[in-house]
PDB file of C-alpha atoms in Angstrom:
ATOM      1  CA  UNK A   1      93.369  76.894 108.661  1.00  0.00           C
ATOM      2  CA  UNK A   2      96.943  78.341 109.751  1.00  0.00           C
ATOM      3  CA  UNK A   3      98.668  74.967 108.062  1.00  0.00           C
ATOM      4  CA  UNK A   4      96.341  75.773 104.703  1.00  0.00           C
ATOM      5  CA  UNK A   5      97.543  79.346 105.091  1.00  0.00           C
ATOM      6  CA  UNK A   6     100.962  78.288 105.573  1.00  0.00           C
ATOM      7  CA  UNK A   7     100.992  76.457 102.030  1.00  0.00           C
ATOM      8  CA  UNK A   8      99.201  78.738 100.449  1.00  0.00           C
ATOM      9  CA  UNK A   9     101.642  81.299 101.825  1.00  0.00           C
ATOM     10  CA  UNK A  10     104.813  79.116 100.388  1.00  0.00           C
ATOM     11  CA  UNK A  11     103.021  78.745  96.931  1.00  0.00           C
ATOM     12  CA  UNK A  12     102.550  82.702  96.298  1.00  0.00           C
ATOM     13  CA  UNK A  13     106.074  83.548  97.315  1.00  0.00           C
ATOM     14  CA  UNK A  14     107.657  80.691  94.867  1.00  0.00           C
ATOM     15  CA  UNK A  15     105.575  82.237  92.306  1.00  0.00           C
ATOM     16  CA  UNK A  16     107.541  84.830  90.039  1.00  0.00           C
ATOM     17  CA  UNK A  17     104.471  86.425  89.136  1.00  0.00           C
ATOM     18  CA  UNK A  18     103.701  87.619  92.277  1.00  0.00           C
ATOM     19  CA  UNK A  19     106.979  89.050  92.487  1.00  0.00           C
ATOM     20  CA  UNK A  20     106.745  90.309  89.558  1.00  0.00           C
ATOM     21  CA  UNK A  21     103.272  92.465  90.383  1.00  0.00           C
ATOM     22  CA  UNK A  22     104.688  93.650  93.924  1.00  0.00           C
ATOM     23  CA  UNK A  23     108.077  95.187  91.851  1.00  0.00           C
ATOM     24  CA  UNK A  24     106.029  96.674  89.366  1.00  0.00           C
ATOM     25  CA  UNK A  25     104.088  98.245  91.784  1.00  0.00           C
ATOM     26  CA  UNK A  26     106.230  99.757  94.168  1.00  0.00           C
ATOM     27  CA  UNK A  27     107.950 100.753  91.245  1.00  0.00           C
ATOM     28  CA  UNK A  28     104.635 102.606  89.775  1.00  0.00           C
ATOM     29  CA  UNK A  29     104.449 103.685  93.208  1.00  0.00           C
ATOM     30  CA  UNK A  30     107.629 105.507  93.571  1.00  0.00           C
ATOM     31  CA  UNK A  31     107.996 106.731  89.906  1.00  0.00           C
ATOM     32  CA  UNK A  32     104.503 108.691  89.943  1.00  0.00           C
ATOM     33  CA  UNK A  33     104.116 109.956  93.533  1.00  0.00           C
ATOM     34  CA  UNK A  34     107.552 110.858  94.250  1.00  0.00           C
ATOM     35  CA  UNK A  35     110.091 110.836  90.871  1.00  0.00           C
ATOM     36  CA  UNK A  36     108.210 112.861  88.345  1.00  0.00           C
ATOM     37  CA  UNK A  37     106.505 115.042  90.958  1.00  0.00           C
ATOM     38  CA  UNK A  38     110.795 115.774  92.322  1.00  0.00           C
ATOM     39  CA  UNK A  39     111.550 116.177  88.711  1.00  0.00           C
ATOM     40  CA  UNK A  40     109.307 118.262  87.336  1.00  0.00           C
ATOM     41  CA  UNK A  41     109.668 120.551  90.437  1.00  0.00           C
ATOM     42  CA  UNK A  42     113.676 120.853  90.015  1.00  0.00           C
ATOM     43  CA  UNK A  43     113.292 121.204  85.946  1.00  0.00           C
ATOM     44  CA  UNK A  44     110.496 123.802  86.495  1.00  0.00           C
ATOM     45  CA  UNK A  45     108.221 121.755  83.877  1.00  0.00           C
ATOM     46  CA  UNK A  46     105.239 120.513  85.569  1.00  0.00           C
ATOM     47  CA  UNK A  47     103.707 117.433  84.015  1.00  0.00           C
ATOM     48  CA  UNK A  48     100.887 114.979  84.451  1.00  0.00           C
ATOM     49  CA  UNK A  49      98.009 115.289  87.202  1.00  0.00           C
ATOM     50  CA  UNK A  50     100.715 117.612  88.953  1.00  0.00           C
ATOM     51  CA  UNK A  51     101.118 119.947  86.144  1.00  0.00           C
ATOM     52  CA  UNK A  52      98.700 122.935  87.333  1.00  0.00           C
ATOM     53  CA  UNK A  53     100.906 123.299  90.554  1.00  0.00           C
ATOM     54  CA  UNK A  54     103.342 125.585  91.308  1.00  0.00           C
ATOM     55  CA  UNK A  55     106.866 124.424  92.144  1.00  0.00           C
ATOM     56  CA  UNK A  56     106.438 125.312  95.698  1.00  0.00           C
ATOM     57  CA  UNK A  57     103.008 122.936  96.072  1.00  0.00           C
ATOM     58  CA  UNK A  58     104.995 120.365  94.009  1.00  0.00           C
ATOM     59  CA  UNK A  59     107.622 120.290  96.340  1.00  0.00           C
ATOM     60  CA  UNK A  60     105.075 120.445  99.899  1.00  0.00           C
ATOM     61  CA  UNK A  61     103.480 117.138  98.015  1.00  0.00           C
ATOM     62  CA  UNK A  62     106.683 115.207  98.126  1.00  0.00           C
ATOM     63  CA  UNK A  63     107.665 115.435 101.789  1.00  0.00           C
ATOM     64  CA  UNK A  64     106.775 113.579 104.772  1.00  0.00           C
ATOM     65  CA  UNK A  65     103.660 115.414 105.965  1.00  0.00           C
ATOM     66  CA  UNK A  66     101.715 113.658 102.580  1.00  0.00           C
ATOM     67  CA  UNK A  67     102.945 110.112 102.665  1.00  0.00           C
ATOM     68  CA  UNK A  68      99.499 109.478 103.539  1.00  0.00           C
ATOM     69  CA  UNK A  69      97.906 110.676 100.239  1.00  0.00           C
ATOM     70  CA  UNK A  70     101.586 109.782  97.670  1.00  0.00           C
ATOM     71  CA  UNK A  71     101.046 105.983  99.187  1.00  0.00           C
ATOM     72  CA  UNK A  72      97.289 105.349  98.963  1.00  0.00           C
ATOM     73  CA  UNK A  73      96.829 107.710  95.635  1.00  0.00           C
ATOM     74  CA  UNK A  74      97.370 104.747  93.059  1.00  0.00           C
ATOM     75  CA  UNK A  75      95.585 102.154  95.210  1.00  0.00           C
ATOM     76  CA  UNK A  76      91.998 102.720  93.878  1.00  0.00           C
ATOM     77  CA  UNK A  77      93.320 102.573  90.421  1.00  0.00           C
ATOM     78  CA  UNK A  78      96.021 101.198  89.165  1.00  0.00           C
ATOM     79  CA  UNK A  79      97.206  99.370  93.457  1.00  0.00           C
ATOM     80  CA  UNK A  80      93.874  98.189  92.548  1.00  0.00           C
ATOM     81  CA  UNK A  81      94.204  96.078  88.930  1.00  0.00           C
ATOM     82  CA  UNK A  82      97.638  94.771  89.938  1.00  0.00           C
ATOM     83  CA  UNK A  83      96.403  93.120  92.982  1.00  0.00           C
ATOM     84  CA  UNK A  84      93.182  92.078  91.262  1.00  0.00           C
ATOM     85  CA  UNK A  85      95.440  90.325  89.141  1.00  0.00           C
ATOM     86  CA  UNK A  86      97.240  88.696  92.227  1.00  0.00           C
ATOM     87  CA  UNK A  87      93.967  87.319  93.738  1.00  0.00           C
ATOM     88  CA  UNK A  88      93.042  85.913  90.209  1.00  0.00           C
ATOM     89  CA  UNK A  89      96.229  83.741  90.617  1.00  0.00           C
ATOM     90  CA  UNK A  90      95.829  82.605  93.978  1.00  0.00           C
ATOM     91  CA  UNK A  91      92.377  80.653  93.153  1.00  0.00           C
ATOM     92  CA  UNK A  92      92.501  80.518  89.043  1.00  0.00           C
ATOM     93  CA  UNK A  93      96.188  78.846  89.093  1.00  0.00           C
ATOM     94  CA  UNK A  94      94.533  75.968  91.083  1.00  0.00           C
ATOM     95  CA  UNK A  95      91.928  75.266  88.498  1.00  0.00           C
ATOM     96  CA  UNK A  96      94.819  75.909  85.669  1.00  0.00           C
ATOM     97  CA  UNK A  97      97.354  73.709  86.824  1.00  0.00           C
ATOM     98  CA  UNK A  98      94.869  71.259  88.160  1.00  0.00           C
ATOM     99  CA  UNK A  99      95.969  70.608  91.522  1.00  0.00           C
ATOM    100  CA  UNK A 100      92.471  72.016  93.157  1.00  0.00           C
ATOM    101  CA  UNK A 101      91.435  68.112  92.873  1.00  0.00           C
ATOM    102  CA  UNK A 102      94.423  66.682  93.750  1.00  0.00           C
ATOM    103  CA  UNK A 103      94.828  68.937  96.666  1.00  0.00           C
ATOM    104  CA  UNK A 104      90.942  68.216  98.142  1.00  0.00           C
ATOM    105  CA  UNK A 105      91.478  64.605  97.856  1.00  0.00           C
ATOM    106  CA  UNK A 106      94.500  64.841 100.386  1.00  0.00           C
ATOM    107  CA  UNK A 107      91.109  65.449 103.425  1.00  0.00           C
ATOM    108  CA  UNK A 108      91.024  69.712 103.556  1.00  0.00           C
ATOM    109  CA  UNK A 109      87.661  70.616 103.234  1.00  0.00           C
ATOM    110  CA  UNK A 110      87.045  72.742 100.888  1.00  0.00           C
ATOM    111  CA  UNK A 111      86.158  75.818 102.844  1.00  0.00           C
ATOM    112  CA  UNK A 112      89.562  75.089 104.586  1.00  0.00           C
ATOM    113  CA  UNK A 113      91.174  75.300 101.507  1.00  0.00           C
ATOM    114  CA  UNK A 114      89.658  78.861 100.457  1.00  0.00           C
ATOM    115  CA  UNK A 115      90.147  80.255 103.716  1.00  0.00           C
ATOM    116  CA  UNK A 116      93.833  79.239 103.563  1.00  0.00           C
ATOM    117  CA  UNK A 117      94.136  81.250 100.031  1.00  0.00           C
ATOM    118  CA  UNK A 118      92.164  83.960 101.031  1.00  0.00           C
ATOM    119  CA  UNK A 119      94.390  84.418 104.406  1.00  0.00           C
ATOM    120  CA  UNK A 120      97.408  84.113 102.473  1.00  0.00           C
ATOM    121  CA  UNK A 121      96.270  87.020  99.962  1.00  0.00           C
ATOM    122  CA  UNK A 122      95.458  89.127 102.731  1.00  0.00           C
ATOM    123  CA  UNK A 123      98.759  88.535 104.472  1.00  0.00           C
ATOM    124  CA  UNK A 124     100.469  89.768 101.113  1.00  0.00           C
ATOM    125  CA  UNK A 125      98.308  92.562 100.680  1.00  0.00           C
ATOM    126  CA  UNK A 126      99.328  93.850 104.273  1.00  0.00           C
ATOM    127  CA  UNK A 127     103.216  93.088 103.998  1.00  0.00           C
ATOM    128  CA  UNK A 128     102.605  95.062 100.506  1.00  0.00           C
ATOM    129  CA  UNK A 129     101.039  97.921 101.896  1.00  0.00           C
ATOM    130  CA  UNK A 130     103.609  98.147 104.691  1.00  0.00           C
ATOM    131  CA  UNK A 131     106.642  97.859 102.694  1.00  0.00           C
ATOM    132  CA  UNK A 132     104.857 100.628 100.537  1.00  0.00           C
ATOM    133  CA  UNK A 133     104.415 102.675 103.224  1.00  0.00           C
ATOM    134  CA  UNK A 134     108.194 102.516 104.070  1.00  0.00           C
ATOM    135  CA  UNK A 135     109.838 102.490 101.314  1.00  0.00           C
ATOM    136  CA  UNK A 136     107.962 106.175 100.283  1.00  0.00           C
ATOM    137  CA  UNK A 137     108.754 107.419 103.518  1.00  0.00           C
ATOM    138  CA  UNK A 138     112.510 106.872 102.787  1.00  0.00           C
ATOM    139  CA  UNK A 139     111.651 108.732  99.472  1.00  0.00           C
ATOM    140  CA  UNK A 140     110.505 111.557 100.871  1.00  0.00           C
ATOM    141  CA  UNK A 141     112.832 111.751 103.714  1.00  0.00           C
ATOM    142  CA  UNK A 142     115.743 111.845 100.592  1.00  0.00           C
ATOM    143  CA  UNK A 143     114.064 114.496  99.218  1.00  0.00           C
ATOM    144  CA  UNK A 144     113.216 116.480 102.660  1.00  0.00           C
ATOM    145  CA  UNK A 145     116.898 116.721 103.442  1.00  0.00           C
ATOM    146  CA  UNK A 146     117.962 116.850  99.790  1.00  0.00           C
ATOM    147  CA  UNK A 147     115.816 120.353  99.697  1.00  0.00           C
ATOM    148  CA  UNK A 148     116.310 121.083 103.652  1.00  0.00           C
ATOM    149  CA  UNK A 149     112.894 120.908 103.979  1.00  0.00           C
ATOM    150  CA  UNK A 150     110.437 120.155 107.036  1.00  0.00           C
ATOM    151  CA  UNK A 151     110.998 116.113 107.448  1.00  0.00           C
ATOM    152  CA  UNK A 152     108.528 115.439 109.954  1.00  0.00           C
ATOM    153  CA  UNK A 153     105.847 112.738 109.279  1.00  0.00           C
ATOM    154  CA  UNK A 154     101.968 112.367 110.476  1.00  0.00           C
ATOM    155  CA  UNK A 155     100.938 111.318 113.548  1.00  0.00           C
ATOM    156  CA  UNK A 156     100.636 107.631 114.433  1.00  0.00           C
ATOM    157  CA  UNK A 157      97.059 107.659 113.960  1.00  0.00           C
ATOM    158  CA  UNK A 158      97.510 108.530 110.881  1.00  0.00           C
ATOM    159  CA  UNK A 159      99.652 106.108 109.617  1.00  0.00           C
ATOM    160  CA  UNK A 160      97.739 103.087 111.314  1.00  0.00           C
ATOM    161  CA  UNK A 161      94.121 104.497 109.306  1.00  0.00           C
ATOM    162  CA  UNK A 162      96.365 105.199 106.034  1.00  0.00           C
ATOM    163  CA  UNK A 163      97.746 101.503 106.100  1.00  0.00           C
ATOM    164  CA  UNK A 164      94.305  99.973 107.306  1.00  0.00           C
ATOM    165  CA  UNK A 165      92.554 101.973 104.680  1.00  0.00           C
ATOM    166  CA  UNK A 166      95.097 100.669 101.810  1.00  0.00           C
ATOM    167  CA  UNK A 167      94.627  97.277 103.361  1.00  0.00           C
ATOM    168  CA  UNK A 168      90.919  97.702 102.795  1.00  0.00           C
ATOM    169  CA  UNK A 169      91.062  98.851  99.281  1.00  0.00           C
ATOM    170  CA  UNK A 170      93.715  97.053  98.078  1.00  0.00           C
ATOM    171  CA  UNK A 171      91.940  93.828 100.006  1.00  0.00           C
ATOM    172  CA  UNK A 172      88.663  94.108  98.224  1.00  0.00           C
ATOM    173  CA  UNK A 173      90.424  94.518  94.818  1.00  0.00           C
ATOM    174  CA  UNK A 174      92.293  91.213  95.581  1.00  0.00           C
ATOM    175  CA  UNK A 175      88.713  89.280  96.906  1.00  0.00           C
ATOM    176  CA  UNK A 176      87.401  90.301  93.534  1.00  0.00           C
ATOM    177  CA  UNK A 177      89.746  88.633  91.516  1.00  0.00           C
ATOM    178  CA  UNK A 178      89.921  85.622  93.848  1.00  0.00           C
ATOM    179  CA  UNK A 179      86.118  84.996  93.247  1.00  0.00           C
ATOM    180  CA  UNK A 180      86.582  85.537  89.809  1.00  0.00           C
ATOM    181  CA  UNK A 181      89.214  82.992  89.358  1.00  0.00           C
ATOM    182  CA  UNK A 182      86.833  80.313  90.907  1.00  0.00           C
ATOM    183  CA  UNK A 183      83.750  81.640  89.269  1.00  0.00           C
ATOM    184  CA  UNK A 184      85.867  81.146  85.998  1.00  0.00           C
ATOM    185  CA  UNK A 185      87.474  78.314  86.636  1.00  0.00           C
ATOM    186  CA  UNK A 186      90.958  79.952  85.702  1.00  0.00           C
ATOM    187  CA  UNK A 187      93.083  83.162  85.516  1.00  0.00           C
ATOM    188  CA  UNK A 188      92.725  84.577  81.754  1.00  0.00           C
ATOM    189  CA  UNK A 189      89.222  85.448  81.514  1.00  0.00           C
ATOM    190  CA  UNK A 190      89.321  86.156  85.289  1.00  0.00           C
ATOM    191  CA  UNK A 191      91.928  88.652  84.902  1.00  0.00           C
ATOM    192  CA  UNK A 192      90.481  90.052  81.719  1.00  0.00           C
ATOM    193  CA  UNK A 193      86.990  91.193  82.753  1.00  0.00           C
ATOM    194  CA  UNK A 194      88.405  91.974  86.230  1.00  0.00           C
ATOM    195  CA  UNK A 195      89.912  94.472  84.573  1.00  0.00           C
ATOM    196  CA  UNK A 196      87.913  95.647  81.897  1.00  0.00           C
ATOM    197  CA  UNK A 197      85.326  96.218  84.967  1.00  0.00           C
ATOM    198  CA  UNK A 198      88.452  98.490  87.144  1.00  0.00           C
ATOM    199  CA  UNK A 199      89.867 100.207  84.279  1.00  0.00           C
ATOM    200  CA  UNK A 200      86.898 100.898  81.827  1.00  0.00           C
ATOM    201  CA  UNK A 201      83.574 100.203  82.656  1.00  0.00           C
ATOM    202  CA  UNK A 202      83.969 102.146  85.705  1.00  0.00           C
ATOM    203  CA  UNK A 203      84.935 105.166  83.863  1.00  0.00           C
ATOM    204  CA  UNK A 204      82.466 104.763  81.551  1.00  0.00           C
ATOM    205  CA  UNK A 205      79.535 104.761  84.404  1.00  0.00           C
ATOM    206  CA  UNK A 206      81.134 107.673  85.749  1.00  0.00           C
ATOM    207  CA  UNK A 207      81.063 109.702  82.675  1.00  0.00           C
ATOM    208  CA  UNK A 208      77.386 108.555  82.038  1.00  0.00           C
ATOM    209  CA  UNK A 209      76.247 109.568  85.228  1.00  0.00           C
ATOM    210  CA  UNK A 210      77.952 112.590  84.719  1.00  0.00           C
ATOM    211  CA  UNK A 211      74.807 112.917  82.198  1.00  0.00           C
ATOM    212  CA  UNK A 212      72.076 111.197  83.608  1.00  0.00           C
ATOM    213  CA  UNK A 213      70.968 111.667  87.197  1.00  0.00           C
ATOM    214  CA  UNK A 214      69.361 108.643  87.244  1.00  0.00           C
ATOM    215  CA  UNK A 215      72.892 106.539  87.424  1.00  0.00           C
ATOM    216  CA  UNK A 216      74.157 108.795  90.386  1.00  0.00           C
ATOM    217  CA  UNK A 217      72.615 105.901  92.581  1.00  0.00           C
ATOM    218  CA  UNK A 218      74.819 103.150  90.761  1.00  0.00           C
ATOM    219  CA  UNK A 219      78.000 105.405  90.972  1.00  0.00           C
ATOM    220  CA  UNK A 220      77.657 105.856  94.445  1.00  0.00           C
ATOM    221  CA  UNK A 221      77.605 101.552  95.238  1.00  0.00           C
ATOM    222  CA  UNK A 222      80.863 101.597  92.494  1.00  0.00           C
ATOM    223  CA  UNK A 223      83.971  99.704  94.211  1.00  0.00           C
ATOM    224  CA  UNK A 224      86.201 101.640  92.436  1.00  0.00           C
ATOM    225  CA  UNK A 225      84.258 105.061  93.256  1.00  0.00           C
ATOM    226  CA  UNK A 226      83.927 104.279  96.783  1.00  0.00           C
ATOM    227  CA  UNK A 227      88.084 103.246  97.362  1.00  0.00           C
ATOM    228  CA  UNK A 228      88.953 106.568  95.856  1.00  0.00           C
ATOM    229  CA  UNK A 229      86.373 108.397  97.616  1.00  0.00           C
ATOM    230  CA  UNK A 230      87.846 106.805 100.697  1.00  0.00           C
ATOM    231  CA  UNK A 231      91.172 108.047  99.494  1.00  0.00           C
ATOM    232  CA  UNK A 232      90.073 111.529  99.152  1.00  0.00           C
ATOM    233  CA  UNK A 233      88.922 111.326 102.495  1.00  0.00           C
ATOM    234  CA  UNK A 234      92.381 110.859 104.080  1.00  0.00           C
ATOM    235  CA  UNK A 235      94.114 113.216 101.547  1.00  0.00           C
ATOM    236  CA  UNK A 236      92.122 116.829 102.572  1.00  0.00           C
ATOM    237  CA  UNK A 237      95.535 118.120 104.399  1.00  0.00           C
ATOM    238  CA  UNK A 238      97.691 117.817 100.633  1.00  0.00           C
ATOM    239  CA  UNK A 239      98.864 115.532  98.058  1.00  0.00           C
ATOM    240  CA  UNK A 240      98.217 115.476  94.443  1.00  0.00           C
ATOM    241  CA  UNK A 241      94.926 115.400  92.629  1.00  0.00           C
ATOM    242  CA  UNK A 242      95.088 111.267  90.888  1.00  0.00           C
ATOM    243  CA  UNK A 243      93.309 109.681  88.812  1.00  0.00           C
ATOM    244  CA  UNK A 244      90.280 107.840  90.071  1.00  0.00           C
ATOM    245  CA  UNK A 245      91.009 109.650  93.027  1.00  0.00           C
ATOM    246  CA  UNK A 246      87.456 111.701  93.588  1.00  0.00           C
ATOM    247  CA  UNK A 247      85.191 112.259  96.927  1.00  0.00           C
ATOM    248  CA  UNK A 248      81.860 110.984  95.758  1.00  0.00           C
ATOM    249  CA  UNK A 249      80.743 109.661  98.563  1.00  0.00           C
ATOM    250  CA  UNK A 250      82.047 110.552 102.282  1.00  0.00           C
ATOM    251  CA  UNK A 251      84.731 108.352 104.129  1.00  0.00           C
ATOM    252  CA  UNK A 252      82.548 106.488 106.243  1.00  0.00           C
ATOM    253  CA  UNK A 253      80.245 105.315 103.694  1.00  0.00           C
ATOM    254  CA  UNK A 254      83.440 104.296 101.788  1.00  0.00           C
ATOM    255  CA  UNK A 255      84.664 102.109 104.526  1.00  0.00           C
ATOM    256  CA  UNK A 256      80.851 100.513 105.409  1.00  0.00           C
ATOM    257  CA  UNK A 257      81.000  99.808 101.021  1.00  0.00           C
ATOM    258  CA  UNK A 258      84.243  98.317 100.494  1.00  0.00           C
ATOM    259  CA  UNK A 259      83.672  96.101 103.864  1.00  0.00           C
ATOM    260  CA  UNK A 260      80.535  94.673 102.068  1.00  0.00           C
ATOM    261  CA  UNK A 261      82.016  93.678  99.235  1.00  0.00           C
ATOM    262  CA  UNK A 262      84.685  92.383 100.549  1.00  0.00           C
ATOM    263  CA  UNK A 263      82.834  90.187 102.514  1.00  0.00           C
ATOM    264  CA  UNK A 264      80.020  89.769  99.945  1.00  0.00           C
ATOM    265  CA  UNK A 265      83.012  88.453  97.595  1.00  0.00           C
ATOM    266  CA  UNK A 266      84.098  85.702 101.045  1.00  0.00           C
ATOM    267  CA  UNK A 267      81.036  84.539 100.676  1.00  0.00           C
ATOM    268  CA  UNK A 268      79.916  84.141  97.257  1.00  0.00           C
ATOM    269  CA  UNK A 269      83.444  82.248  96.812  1.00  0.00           C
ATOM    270  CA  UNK A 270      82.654  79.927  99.327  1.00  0.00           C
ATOM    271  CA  UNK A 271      79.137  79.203  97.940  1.00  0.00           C
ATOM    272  CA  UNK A 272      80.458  78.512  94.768  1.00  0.00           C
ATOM    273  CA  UNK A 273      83.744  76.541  95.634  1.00  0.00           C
ATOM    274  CA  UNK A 274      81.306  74.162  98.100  1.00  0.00           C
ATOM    275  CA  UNK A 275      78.783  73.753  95.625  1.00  0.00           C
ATOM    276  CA  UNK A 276      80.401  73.152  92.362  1.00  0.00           C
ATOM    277  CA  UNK A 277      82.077  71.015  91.073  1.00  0.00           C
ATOM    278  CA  UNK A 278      86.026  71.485  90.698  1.00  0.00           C
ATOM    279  CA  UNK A 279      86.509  69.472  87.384  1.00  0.00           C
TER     280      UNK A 279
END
């Protein structure tokens, strides 16, 4: 397993795409929870989700106390998709370039082989979270001493559940498009419905339930729903109301969700890689 994690490892940083997704978003990352929010506070012209806030709340949201909240805030959205589109490519590229066969002829079996992706998508996701993580606390530290405001950051504990909890979200999001590039045999349609399903047709269900009672049930077992609701969770001391971004359901239930799917999606990519054919 470590050598198949190795290669896969090797693989996905020789790929420019997956540079590609990591710089666009830490730069998402930095533009919306710490740039505009800065800029809009010195200009005096709130705009965006931060609009309704004063220039004192805009700049409290920008300093170290609410790295939490700026870091995880695009996860369940937009963190989300991009990393969705990530998993996609570690499985679907296999099937595209049509070294899956070649590869399981060389003796890995073939649950050796997915557990070697799947460990090397994780790894990314982590080192992604935690350069995240640092490179918005250097943003906000610019800004605290820019402004000679309070620079002092959350507790430890903090931190570690902040990073776990992006881990978690942005984890599942990646699983999902993993099974969906062996389900599909490939990374376009993968890709495509993955994220119709993040960036549409959970808004739609939301709205809709909105109307009918009867779907509160459904939007309550949402992926989407439950990452930001875990999100919303960790942000009650400050931060910025965000898109997708909405306590639904409480933290706990959140976590106990996303771990399901995420090892719902393990397993259903398993049974399909084993039983399937690869051609």
């Amino acid at each position: 397993m470590i050598t198949a994690m190795s290669a896969e490892l090797r693989k996905l940083g020789r790929r420019p795409a997956t540079w590609l997704i990591v710089g666009v978003w830490l730069a998402l990352n930095l533009t919306f929870a710490y740039l505009f929010p800065y800029l809009s506070y010195r200009t005096g012209t709130p705009t965006g989700p931060a609009g309704s806030q004063v220039p004192a709340q805009l700049l409290a949201s920008v300093l170290p106390a609410n790295l939490v909240p700026n870091v995880l805030g695009g996860y369940p959205l937009f963190g989300g998709a991009l990393v969705l589109i990530l998993g996609a490519l570690t499985t679907g590229s296999e099937y595209g370039f049509g070294t899956l066969k070649t590869l399981l002829v060389q003796g890995p079996r073939r649950t050796t082989v997915l557990g070697g992706m799947l460990s090397a998508l994780g790894v990314v996701v982590l080192a992604l979270g935690v350069v995240s993580f640092a490179l918005s606390a250097g943003a906000s530290s610019l800004i605290a001493a820019a402004e000679s405001a309070p620079g002092h950051f959350p507790p430890a504990t903090d931190l570690v559940r902040g990073l776990a909890s992006g881990w978690l979200i942005l984890g599942m999001w990646g699983l999902l498009g993993a099974l969906a590039g062996i389900v599909f045999r490939g990374t376009a349609l993968a890709i495509g419905l993955g994220l119709v399903w993040a960036l549409v047709i959970e808004n739609l269900i939301r709205g809709a339930a909105a109307l009918l009672d009867f779907l509160d049930p459904v939007l309550r077992a949402l992926p989407g729903v439950n990452a930001g609701s875990l999100v919303a969770a960790l942000s009650a001391t400050g931060g910025r109301a965000t898109p997708g971004v909405t306590a639904v359901v409480g933290g706990t239930q959140a976590v106990v969700v996303l771990l399901c799917y995420a090892i719902g999606f393990v397993l259903i990519a398993g049974i399909v890689l084993v039983r399937r054919d690869v051609t």
